Amino acid sequence: MHNPCAIIPVYNHETAITTVVDALIAQGFPCILVDDASTPACAKVLDQLAQRDDVFLVRLTVNQGKGGAVMTGLREASRLGFSHALQVDADGQHDLADVATFIEQSRANPAALICGYPLYDASVPKGRLYARYLTHMMVWINTLSLQIRDSMCGFRVYPLPATLALISSAKIGKRMDFDSDILVRLSWRNQPMLWLQTKVHYPLDGVSHFRLFHDNVLISSMHTRLFFGMLLRAPLILWRRWRT
């Protein structure tokens, strides 16, 4: 069975979210919006969108962060009977013209996690671009592999059974550390992954919730935890590589 939907974590993106939902609905994808304790102005826009067919709204009363909102959306997608979930940011940075290609690959490889790796334009903040290279290196160390081409791009299609099994049994970062954390942990479980390049633009509504100091501390702490987790799992990881 392959029954996909889109999951969009939303925190005060009232300017861009309607454009994102319109593009997904036009391609025939049901949308689950997760309101991560947004302001009343954004909540009003989400309430209006939720009146449409194939738009579902989950509201969090306390801000959980991007990862917490995505995980809430993944659980809701499973509850509603979907088999796969496309994670999309609410600020319009992802090229939704690529959705059909991602879903096509997911349908052909239903057990695989379909991951985007970004092709940036001139709008990308240079500081964040350079910082990604350090994250790439840490991810390769923590997985003992070069498999993960980019762990920070949140444009991906999750197979729900394998993903929910992980988030039910592991403590995964709930904020900007989520995208890398879950990918490394899925890699530890030998999760099949396919990689597709996708254009990324920063951002449609000019709103970024990346906190330079706080989120970099969170990401650094995540890499430290994952490093020691990798050391514990290294024999099993290497044994699996040897077998394949």
PDB file of C-alpha atoms in Angstrom:
ATOM      1  CA  MET A   1       0.000   0.000   0.000  1.00  0.00           C
ATOM      2  CA  HIS A   2       1.264   3.478  -0.865  1.00  0.00           C
ATOM      3  CA  ASN A   3      -0.980   6.245   0.444  1.00  0.00           C
ATOM      4  CA  PRO A   4       1.057   9.444   0.947  1.00  0.00           C
ATOM      5  CA  CYS A   5       0.264  12.772   2.561  1.00  0.00           C
ATOM      6  CA  ALA A   6       2.208  15.955   3.317  1.00  0.00           C
ATOM      7  CA  ILE A   7       3.133  17.104   6.825  1.00  0.00           C
ATOM      8  CA  ILE A   8       3.802  20.795   7.380  1.00  0.00           C
ATOM      9  CA  PRO A   9       5.005  22.063  10.781  1.00  0.00           C
ATOM     10  CA  VAL A  10       3.810  25.665  11.142  1.00  0.00           C
ATOM     11  CA  TYR A  11       5.010  28.344  13.532  1.00  0.00           C
ATOM     12  CA  ASN A  12       3.963  31.880  12.572  1.00  0.00           C
ATOM     13  CA  HIS A  13       4.185  31.402   8.811  1.00  0.00           C
ATOM     14  CA  GLU A  14       0.801  32.910   8.022  1.00  0.00           C
ATOM     15  CA  THR A  15       2.158  34.728   4.948  1.00  0.00           C
ATOM     16  CA  ALA A  16       3.562  31.694   3.135  1.00  0.00           C
ATOM     17  CA  ILE A  17       1.530  28.715   4.337  1.00  0.00           C
ATOM     18  CA  THR A  18      -1.458  29.218   2.011  1.00  0.00           C
ATOM     19  CA  THR A  19       0.825  29.199  -1.053  1.00  0.00           C
ATOM     20  CA  VAL A  20       2.465  25.975   0.149  1.00  0.00           C
ATOM     21  CA  VAL A  21      -0.876  24.254   0.817  1.00  0.00           C
ATOM     22  CA  ASP A  22      -2.310  25.422  -2.514  1.00  0.00           C
ATOM     23  CA  ALA A  23       0.628  23.895  -4.392  1.00  0.00           C
ATOM     24  CA  LEU A  24       0.330  20.551  -2.604  1.00  0.00           C
ATOM     25  CA  ILE A  25      -3.452  20.296  -2.898  1.00  0.00           C
ATOM     26  CA  ALA A  26      -3.197  21.111  -6.608  1.00  0.00           C
ATOM     27  CA  GLN A  27      -1.001  18.021  -6.971  1.00  0.00           C
ATOM     28  CA  GLY A  28      -3.508  15.876  -5.105  1.00  0.00           C
ATOM     29  CA  PHE A  29      -1.718  15.547  -1.764  1.00  0.00           C
ATOM     30  CA  PRO A  30      -3.664  15.697   1.498  1.00  0.00           C
ATOM     31  CA  CYS A  31      -1.976  18.039   3.986  1.00  0.00           C
ATOM     32  CA  ILE A  32      -1.587  17.696   7.738  1.00  0.00           C
ATOM     33  CA  LEU A  33      -0.831  21.096   9.275  1.00  0.00           C
ATOM     34  CA  VAL A  34       0.721  21.058  12.740  1.00  0.00           C
ATOM     35  CA  ASP A  35       0.210  24.398  14.466  1.00  0.00           C
ATOM     36  CA  ASP A  36       3.149  24.641  16.857  1.00  0.00           C
ATOM     37  CA  ALA A  37       1.498  27.187  19.194  1.00  0.00           C
ATOM     38  CA  SER A  38       1.460  29.979  16.611  1.00  0.00           C
ATOM     39  CA  THR A  39       0.179  33.509  17.167  1.00  0.00           C
ATOM     40  CA  PRO A  40      -3.576  34.184  16.768  1.00  0.00           C
ATOM     41  CA  ALA A  41      -2.970  35.704  13.327  1.00  0.00           C
ATOM     42  CA  CYS A  42      -1.361  32.507  12.041  1.00  0.00           C
ATOM     43  CA  ALA A  43      -3.876  30.293  13.869  1.00  0.00           C
ATOM     44  CA  LYS A  44      -6.695  32.096  12.054  1.00  0.00           C
ATOM     45  CA  VAL A  45      -5.137  31.351   8.661  1.00  0.00           C
ATOM     46  CA  LEU A  46      -4.700  27.695   9.620  1.00  0.00           C
ATOM     47  CA  ASP A  47      -8.336  27.468  10.757  1.00  0.00           C
ATOM     48  CA  GLN A  48      -9.414  28.761   7.344  1.00  0.00           C
ATOM     49  CA  LEU A  49      -7.204  26.251   5.532  1.00  0.00           C
ATOM     50  CA  ALA A  50      -8.572  23.413   7.683  1.00  0.00           C
ATOM     51  CA  GLN A  51     -12.040  24.054   6.213  1.00  0.00           C
ATOM     52  CA  ARG A  52     -10.829  22.620   2.908  1.00  0.00           C
ATOM     53  CA  ASP A  53     -11.166  19.002   1.882  1.00  0.00           C
ATOM     54  CA  ASP A  54      -7.995  16.982   2.498  1.00  0.00           C
ATOM     55  CA  VAL A  55      -6.516  19.524   4.926  1.00  0.00           C
ATOM     56  CA  PHE A  56      -6.169  18.329   8.513  1.00  0.00           C
ATOM     57  CA  LEU A  57      -5.120  20.522  11.424  1.00  0.00           C
ATOM     58  CA  VAL A  58      -3.411  19.444  14.646  1.00  0.00           C
ATOM     59  CA  ARG A  59      -2.909  22.166  17.215  1.00  0.00           C
ATOM     60  CA  LEU A  60      -0.193  22.141  19.900  1.00  0.00           C
ATOM     61  CA  THR A  61      -0.891  24.398  22.867  1.00  0.00           C
ATOM     62  CA  VAL A  62       2.797  24.594  23.852  1.00  0.00           C
ATOM     63  CA  ASN A  63       5.538  25.173  21.306  1.00  0.00           C
ATOM     64  CA  GLN A  64       7.395  21.893  20.691  1.00  0.00           C
ATOM     65  CA  GLY A  65       9.883  22.986  18.049  1.00  0.00           C
ATOM     66  CA  LYS A  66      10.144  21.817  14.449  1.00  0.00           C
ATOM     67  CA  GLY A  67      11.001  18.232  15.339  1.00  0.00           C
ATOM     68  CA  GLY A  68       8.249  17.938  17.925  1.00  0.00           C
ATOM     69  CA  ALA A  69       5.722  19.235  15.394  1.00  0.00           C
ATOM     70  CA  VAL A  70       6.919  16.873  12.664  1.00  0.00           C
ATOM     71  CA  MET A  71       6.736  13.863  14.985  1.00  0.00           C
ATOM     72  CA  THR A  72       3.208  14.886  15.995  1.00  0.00           C
ATOM     73  CA  GLY A  73       2.326  15.050  12.301  1.00  0.00           C
ATOM     74  CA  LEU A  74       3.839  11.632  11.597  1.00  0.00           C
ATOM     75  CA  ARG A  75       1.732  10.040  14.319  1.00  0.00           C
ATOM     76  CA  GLU A  76      -1.382  11.796  13.049  1.00  0.00           C
ATOM     77  CA  ALA A  77      -0.661  10.645   9.490  1.00  0.00           C
ATOM     78  CA  SER A  78      -0.521   7.046  10.650  1.00  0.00           C
ATOM     79  CA  ARG A  79      -3.736   7.464  12.657  1.00  0.00           C
ATOM     80  CA  LEU A  80      -5.482   8.761   9.535  1.00  0.00           C
ATOM     81  CA  GLY A  81      -4.382   5.719   7.536  1.00  0.00           C
ATOM     82  CA  PHE A  82      -1.547   7.147   5.454  1.00  0.00           C
ATOM     83  CA  SER A  83       1.467   4.960   4.705  1.00  0.00           C
ATOM     84  CA  HIS A  84       4.056   7.624   3.811  1.00  0.00           C
ATOM     85  CA  ALA A  85       4.531  11.276   4.752  1.00  0.00           C
ATOM     86  CA  LEU A  86       6.249  14.038   2.827  1.00  0.00           C
ATOM     87  CA  GLN A  87       7.845  16.542   5.211  1.00  0.00           C
ATOM     88  CA  VAL A  88       7.635  20.105   3.856  1.00  0.00           C
ATOM     89  CA  ASP A  89       8.638  23.397   5.484  1.00  0.00           C
ATOM     90  CA  ALA A  90       5.959  26.069   5.840  1.00  0.00           C
ATOM     91  CA  ASP A  91       8.097  28.999   4.705  1.00  0.00           C
ATOM     92  CA  GLY A  92       8.146  28.120   1.006  1.00  0.00           C
ATOM     93  CA  GLN A  93      11.838  27.302   0.767  1.00  0.00           C
ATOM     94  CA  HIS A  94      11.272  23.885  -0.840  1.00  0.00           C
ATOM     95  CA  ASP A  95      10.666  23.517  -4.564  1.00  0.00           C
ATOM     96  CA  LEU A  96       7.256  21.859  -4.639  1.00  0.00           C
ATOM     97  CA  ALA A  97       7.657  21.129  -8.345  1.00  0.00           C
ATOM     98  CA  ASP A  98       9.818  18.209  -7.133  1.00  0.00           C
ATOM     99  CA  VAL A  99       7.030  16.624  -5.075  1.00  0.00           C
ATOM    100  CA  ALA A 100       5.856  14.366  -7.907  1.00  0.00           C
ATOM    101  CA  THR A 101       9.385  13.023  -8.439  1.00  0.00           C
ATOM    102  CA  PHE A 102       9.844  12.308  -4.734  1.00  0.00           C
ATOM    103  CA  ILE A 103       6.515  10.515  -4.495  1.00  0.00           C
ATOM    104  CA  GLU A 104       7.219   8.555  -7.677  1.00  0.00           C
ATOM    105  CA  GLN A 105      10.476   7.292  -6.184  1.00  0.00           C
ATOM    106  CA  SER A 106       8.733   6.494  -2.914  1.00  0.00           C
ATOM    107  CA  ARG A 107       6.053   4.503  -4.742  1.00  0.00           C
ATOM    108  CA  ALA A 108       8.723   2.545  -6.617  1.00  0.00           C
ATOM    109  CA  ASN A 109      10.724   1.979  -3.399  1.00  0.00           C
ATOM    110  CA  PRO A 110       8.107   1.938  -0.597  1.00  0.00           C
ATOM    111  CA  ALA A 111      10.497   0.745   2.118  1.00  0.00           C
ATOM    112  CA  ALA A 112      12.998   3.535   1.404  1.00  0.00           C
ATOM    113  CA  LEU A 113      13.307   6.973   2.945  1.00  0.00           C
ATOM    114  CA  ILE A 114      13.425   9.454   0.049  1.00  0.00           C
ATOM    115  CA  CYS A 115      15.723  12.324   1.040  1.00  0.00           C
ATOM    116  CA  GLY A 116      16.355  15.651  -0.603  1.00  0.00           C
ATOM    117  CA  TYR A 117      19.774  17.221  -0.804  1.00  0.00           C
ATOM    118  CA  PRO A 118      19.754  20.922  -1.609  1.00  0.00           C
ATOM    119  CA  LEU A 119      20.729  22.917  -4.646  1.00  0.00           C
ATOM    120  CA  TYR A 120      20.885  26.461  -3.253  1.00  0.00           C
ATOM    121  CA  ASP A 121      20.395  29.754  -4.988  1.00  0.00           C
ATOM    122  CA  ALA A 122      21.884  33.102  -3.948  1.00  0.00           C
ATOM    123  CA  SER A 123      19.331  33.523  -1.121  1.00  0.00           C
ATOM    124  CA  VAL A 124      21.041  31.032   1.206  1.00  0.00           C
ATOM    125  CA  PRO A 125      22.700  32.682   4.240  1.00  0.00           C
ATOM    126  CA  LYS A 126      26.426  32.074   3.848  1.00  0.00           C
ATOM    127  CA  GLY A 127      26.971  31.383   7.568  1.00  0.00           C
ATOM    128  CA  ARG A 128      24.415  28.583   7.538  1.00  0.00           C
ATOM    129  CA  LEU A 129      25.801  27.204   4.287  1.00  0.00           C
ATOM    130  CA  TYR A 130      29.329  26.888   5.663  1.00  0.00           C
ATOM    131  CA  ALA A 131      28.100  25.467   8.978  1.00  0.00           C
ATOM    132  CA  ARG A 132      26.411  22.628   7.096  1.00  0.00           C
ATOM    133  CA  TYR A 133      29.777  21.244   6.039  1.00  0.00           C
ATOM    134  CA  LEU A 134      30.748  20.683   9.676  1.00  0.00           C
ATOM    135  CA  THR A 135      27.444  18.889  10.245  1.00  0.00           C
ATOM    136  CA  HIS A 136      28.041  16.731   7.157  1.00  0.00           C
ATOM    137  CA  MET A 137      31.408  15.646   8.521  1.00  0.00           C
ATOM    138  CA  MET A 138      29.986  14.816  11.960  1.00  0.00           C
ATOM    139  CA  VAL A 139      27.124  12.833  10.415  1.00  0.00           C
ATOM    140  CA  TRP A 140      29.562  10.798   8.316  1.00  0.00           C
ATOM    141  CA  ILE A 141      31.575  10.032  11.458  1.00  0.00           C
ATOM    142  CA  ASN A 142      28.481   9.146  13.478  1.00  0.00           C
ATOM    143  CA  THR A 143      27.184   6.770  10.800  1.00  0.00           C
ATOM    144  CA  LEU A 144      30.606   5.389   9.765  1.00  0.00           C
ATOM    145  CA  SER A 145      29.423   6.051   6.232  1.00  0.00           C
ATOM    146  CA  LEU A 146      29.148   8.643   3.474  1.00  0.00           C
ATOM    147  CA  GLN A 147      25.586   7.491   2.750  1.00  0.00           C
ATOM    148  CA  ILE A 148      23.875  10.626   4.097  1.00  0.00           C
ATOM    149  CA  ARG A 149      24.482  13.375   1.543  1.00  0.00           C
ATOM    150  CA  ASP A 150      22.746  16.127   3.532  1.00  0.00           C
ATOM    151  CA  SER A 151      21.094  15.567   6.905  1.00  0.00           C
ATOM    152  CA  MET A 152      19.654  19.060   7.357  1.00  0.00           C
ATOM    153  CA  CYS A 153      17.335  19.309   4.359  1.00  0.00           C
ATOM    154  CA  GLY A 154      13.826  18.733   5.690  1.00  0.00           C
ATOM    155  CA  PHE A 155      12.317  17.766   2.347  1.00  0.00           C
ATOM    156  CA  ARG A 156      11.887  14.002   2.509  1.00  0.00           C
ATOM    157  CA  VAL A 157       9.342  11.181   2.282  1.00  0.00           C
ATOM    158  CA  TYR A 158       9.176   8.957   5.359  1.00  0.00           C
ATOM    159  CA  PRO A 159       7.859   5.389   5.282  1.00  0.00           C
ATOM    160  CA  LEU A 160       5.678   5.596   8.383  1.00  0.00           C
ATOM    161  CA  PRO A 161       6.035   2.115   9.960  1.00  0.00           C
ATOM    162  CA  ALA A 162       9.841   2.232  10.198  1.00  0.00           C
ATOM    163  CA  THR A 163       9.884   5.899  11.199  1.00  0.00           C
ATOM    164  CA  LEU A 164       7.265   5.553  13.928  1.00  0.00           C
ATOM    165  CA  ALA A 165       9.031   2.478  15.309  1.00  0.00           C
ATOM    166  CA  LEU A 166      12.115   4.656  15.783  1.00  0.00           C
ATOM    167  CA  ILE A 167      10.436   7.706  17.329  1.00  0.00           C
ATOM    168  CA  SER A 168       8.532   5.444  19.731  1.00  0.00           C
ATOM    169  CA  SER A 169      11.728   3.887  21.034  1.00  0.00           C
ATOM    170  CA  ALA A 170      14.360   6.664  20.915  1.00  0.00           C
ATOM    171  CA  LYS A 171      14.692  10.181  22.267  1.00  0.00           C
ATOM    172  CA  ILE A 172      15.035  12.362  19.178  1.00  0.00           C
ATOM    173  CA  GLY A 173      15.723  16.089  19.157  1.00  0.00           C
ATOM    174  CA  LYS A 174      12.549  18.149  18.965  1.00  0.00           C
ATOM    175  CA  ARG A 175      13.929  21.376  17.552  1.00  0.00           C
ATOM    176  CA  MET A 176      16.409  22.216  14.795  1.00  0.00           C
ATOM    177  CA  ASP A 177      18.425  19.135  15.737  1.00  0.00           C
ATOM    178  CA  PHE A 178      15.599  16.858  14.561  1.00  0.00           C
ATOM    179  CA  ASP A 179      16.405  16.480  10.846  1.00  0.00           C
ATOM    180  CA  SER A 180      19.969  15.243  11.408  1.00  0.00           C
ATOM    181  CA  ASP A 181      19.181  13.242  14.543  1.00  0.00           C
ATOM    182  CA  ILE A 182      16.448  11.109  12.994  1.00  0.00           C
ATOM    183  CA  LEU A 183      18.481  10.432   9.839  1.00  0.00           C
ATOM    184  CA  VAL A 184      21.504   9.193  11.777  1.00  0.00           C
ATOM    185  CA  ARG A 185      19.348   6.960  13.975  1.00  0.00           C
ATOM    186  CA  LEU A 186      17.525   5.528  10.965  1.00  0.00           C
ATOM    187  CA  SER A 187      20.906   4.844   9.368  1.00  0.00           C
ATOM    188  CA  TRP A 188      21.921   2.918  12.495  1.00  0.00           C
ATOM    189  CA  ARG A 189      18.856   0.728  11.868  1.00  0.00           C
ATOM    190  CA  ASN A 190      19.992   0.048   8.308  1.00  0.00           C
ATOM    191  CA  GLN A 191      17.110   2.048   6.837  1.00  0.00           C
ATOM    192  CA  PRO A 192      17.239   2.157   3.004  1.00  0.00           C
ATOM    193  CA  MET A 193      17.629   5.733   1.730  1.00  0.00           C
ATOM    194  CA  LEU A 194      17.456   7.265  -1.733  1.00  0.00           C
ATOM    195  CA  TRP A 195      18.748  10.760  -2.506  1.00  0.00           C
ATOM    196  CA  LEU A 196      17.317  13.332  -4.921  1.00  0.00           C
ATOM    197  CA  GLN A 197      18.603  16.845  -5.522  1.00  0.00           C
ATOM    198  CA  THR A 198      16.077  19.632  -4.978  1.00  0.00           C
ATOM    199  CA  LYS A 199      16.199  23.419  -5.260  1.00  0.00           C
ATOM    200  CA  VAL A 200      16.043  25.367  -1.993  1.00  0.00           C
ATOM    201  CA  HIS A 201      15.252  29.064  -1.621  1.00  0.00           C
ATOM    202  CA  TYR A 202      15.391  31.080   1.645  1.00  0.00           C
ATOM    203  CA  PRO A 203      12.528  31.841   2.501  1.00  0.00           C
ATOM    204  CA  LEU A 204       9.270  32.921   0.874  1.00  0.00           C
ATOM    205  CA  ASP A 205       7.971  34.915   3.868  1.00  0.00           C
ATOM    206  CA  GLY A 206      11.277  36.161   5.271  1.00  0.00           C
ATOM    207  CA  VAL A 207      10.690  34.342   8.568  1.00  0.00           C
ATOM    208  CA  SER A 208      13.392  32.076   9.976  1.00  0.00           C
ATOM    209  CA  HIS A 209      13.163  30.488  13.415  1.00  0.00           C
ATOM    210  CA  PHE A 210      16.783  29.327  13.438  1.00  0.00           C
ATOM    211  CA  ARG A 211      18.405  30.753  16.577  1.00  0.00           C
ATOM    212  CA  LEU A 212      22.082  31.108  15.763  1.00  0.00           C
ATOM    213  CA  PHE A 213      23.524  30.493  19.234  1.00  0.00           C
ATOM    214  CA  HIS A 214      20.873  28.316  20.867  1.00  0.00           C
ATOM    215  CA  ASP A 215      20.262  26.015  17.909  1.00  0.00           C
ATOM    216  CA  ASN A 216      23.970  25.600  17.193  1.00  0.00           C
ATOM    217  CA  VAL A 217      24.426  24.527  20.820  1.00  0.00           C
ATOM    218  CA  LEU A 218      21.563  22.034  20.416  1.00  0.00           C
ATOM    219  CA  ILE A 219      23.087  20.654  17.215  1.00  0.00           C
ATOM    220  CA  SER A 220      26.548  20.373  18.808  1.00  0.00           C
ATOM    221  CA  SER A 221      25.062  18.520  21.792  1.00  0.00           C
ATOM    222  CA  MET A 222      23.213  16.200  19.411  1.00  0.00           C
ATOM    223  CA  HIS A 223      26.403  15.324  17.545  1.00  0.00           C
ATOM    224  CA  THR A 224      28.146  14.577  20.845  1.00  0.00           C
ATOM    225  CA  ARG A 225      25.347  12.210  21.942  1.00  0.00           C
ATOM    226  CA  LEU A 226      25.315  10.542  18.548  1.00  0.00           C
ATOM    227  CA  PHE A 227      29.091  10.081  18.608  1.00  0.00           C
ATOM    228  CA  PHE A 228      28.966   8.093  21.837  1.00  0.00           C
ATOM    229  CA  GLY A 229      25.931   6.218  20.533  1.00  0.00           C
ATOM    230  CA  MET A 230      27.929   5.338  17.428  1.00  0.00           C
ATOM    231  CA  LEU A 231      30.790   4.002  19.540  1.00  0.00           C
ATOM    232  CA  LEU A 232      28.393   1.626  21.301  1.00  0.00           C
ATOM    233  CA  ARG A 233      26.892   0.504  17.992  1.00  0.00           C
ATOM    234  CA  ALA A 234      30.085   0.447  15.916  1.00  0.00           C
ATOM    235  CA  PRO A 235      30.558  -3.354  15.943  1.00  0.00           C
ATOM    236  CA  LEU A 236      26.969  -3.922  14.778  1.00  0.00           C
ATOM    237  CA  ILE A 237      27.172  -1.146  12.153  1.00  0.00           C
ATOM    238  CA  LEU A 238      30.420  -2.529  10.738  1.00  0.00           C
ATOM    239  CA  TRP A 239      29.099  -6.110  10.805  1.00  0.00           C
ATOM    240  CA  ARG A 240      26.056  -5.083   8.791  1.00  0.00           C
ATOM    241  CA  ARG A 241      28.295  -3.297   6.262  1.00  0.00           C
ATOM    242  CA  TRP A 242      30.477  -6.367   5.969  1.00  0.00           C
ATOM    243  CA  ARG A 243      27.459  -8.605   5.335  1.00  0.00           C
ATOM    244  CA  THR A 244      26.232  -6.387   2.513  1.00  0.00           C
TER     245      THR A 244
END
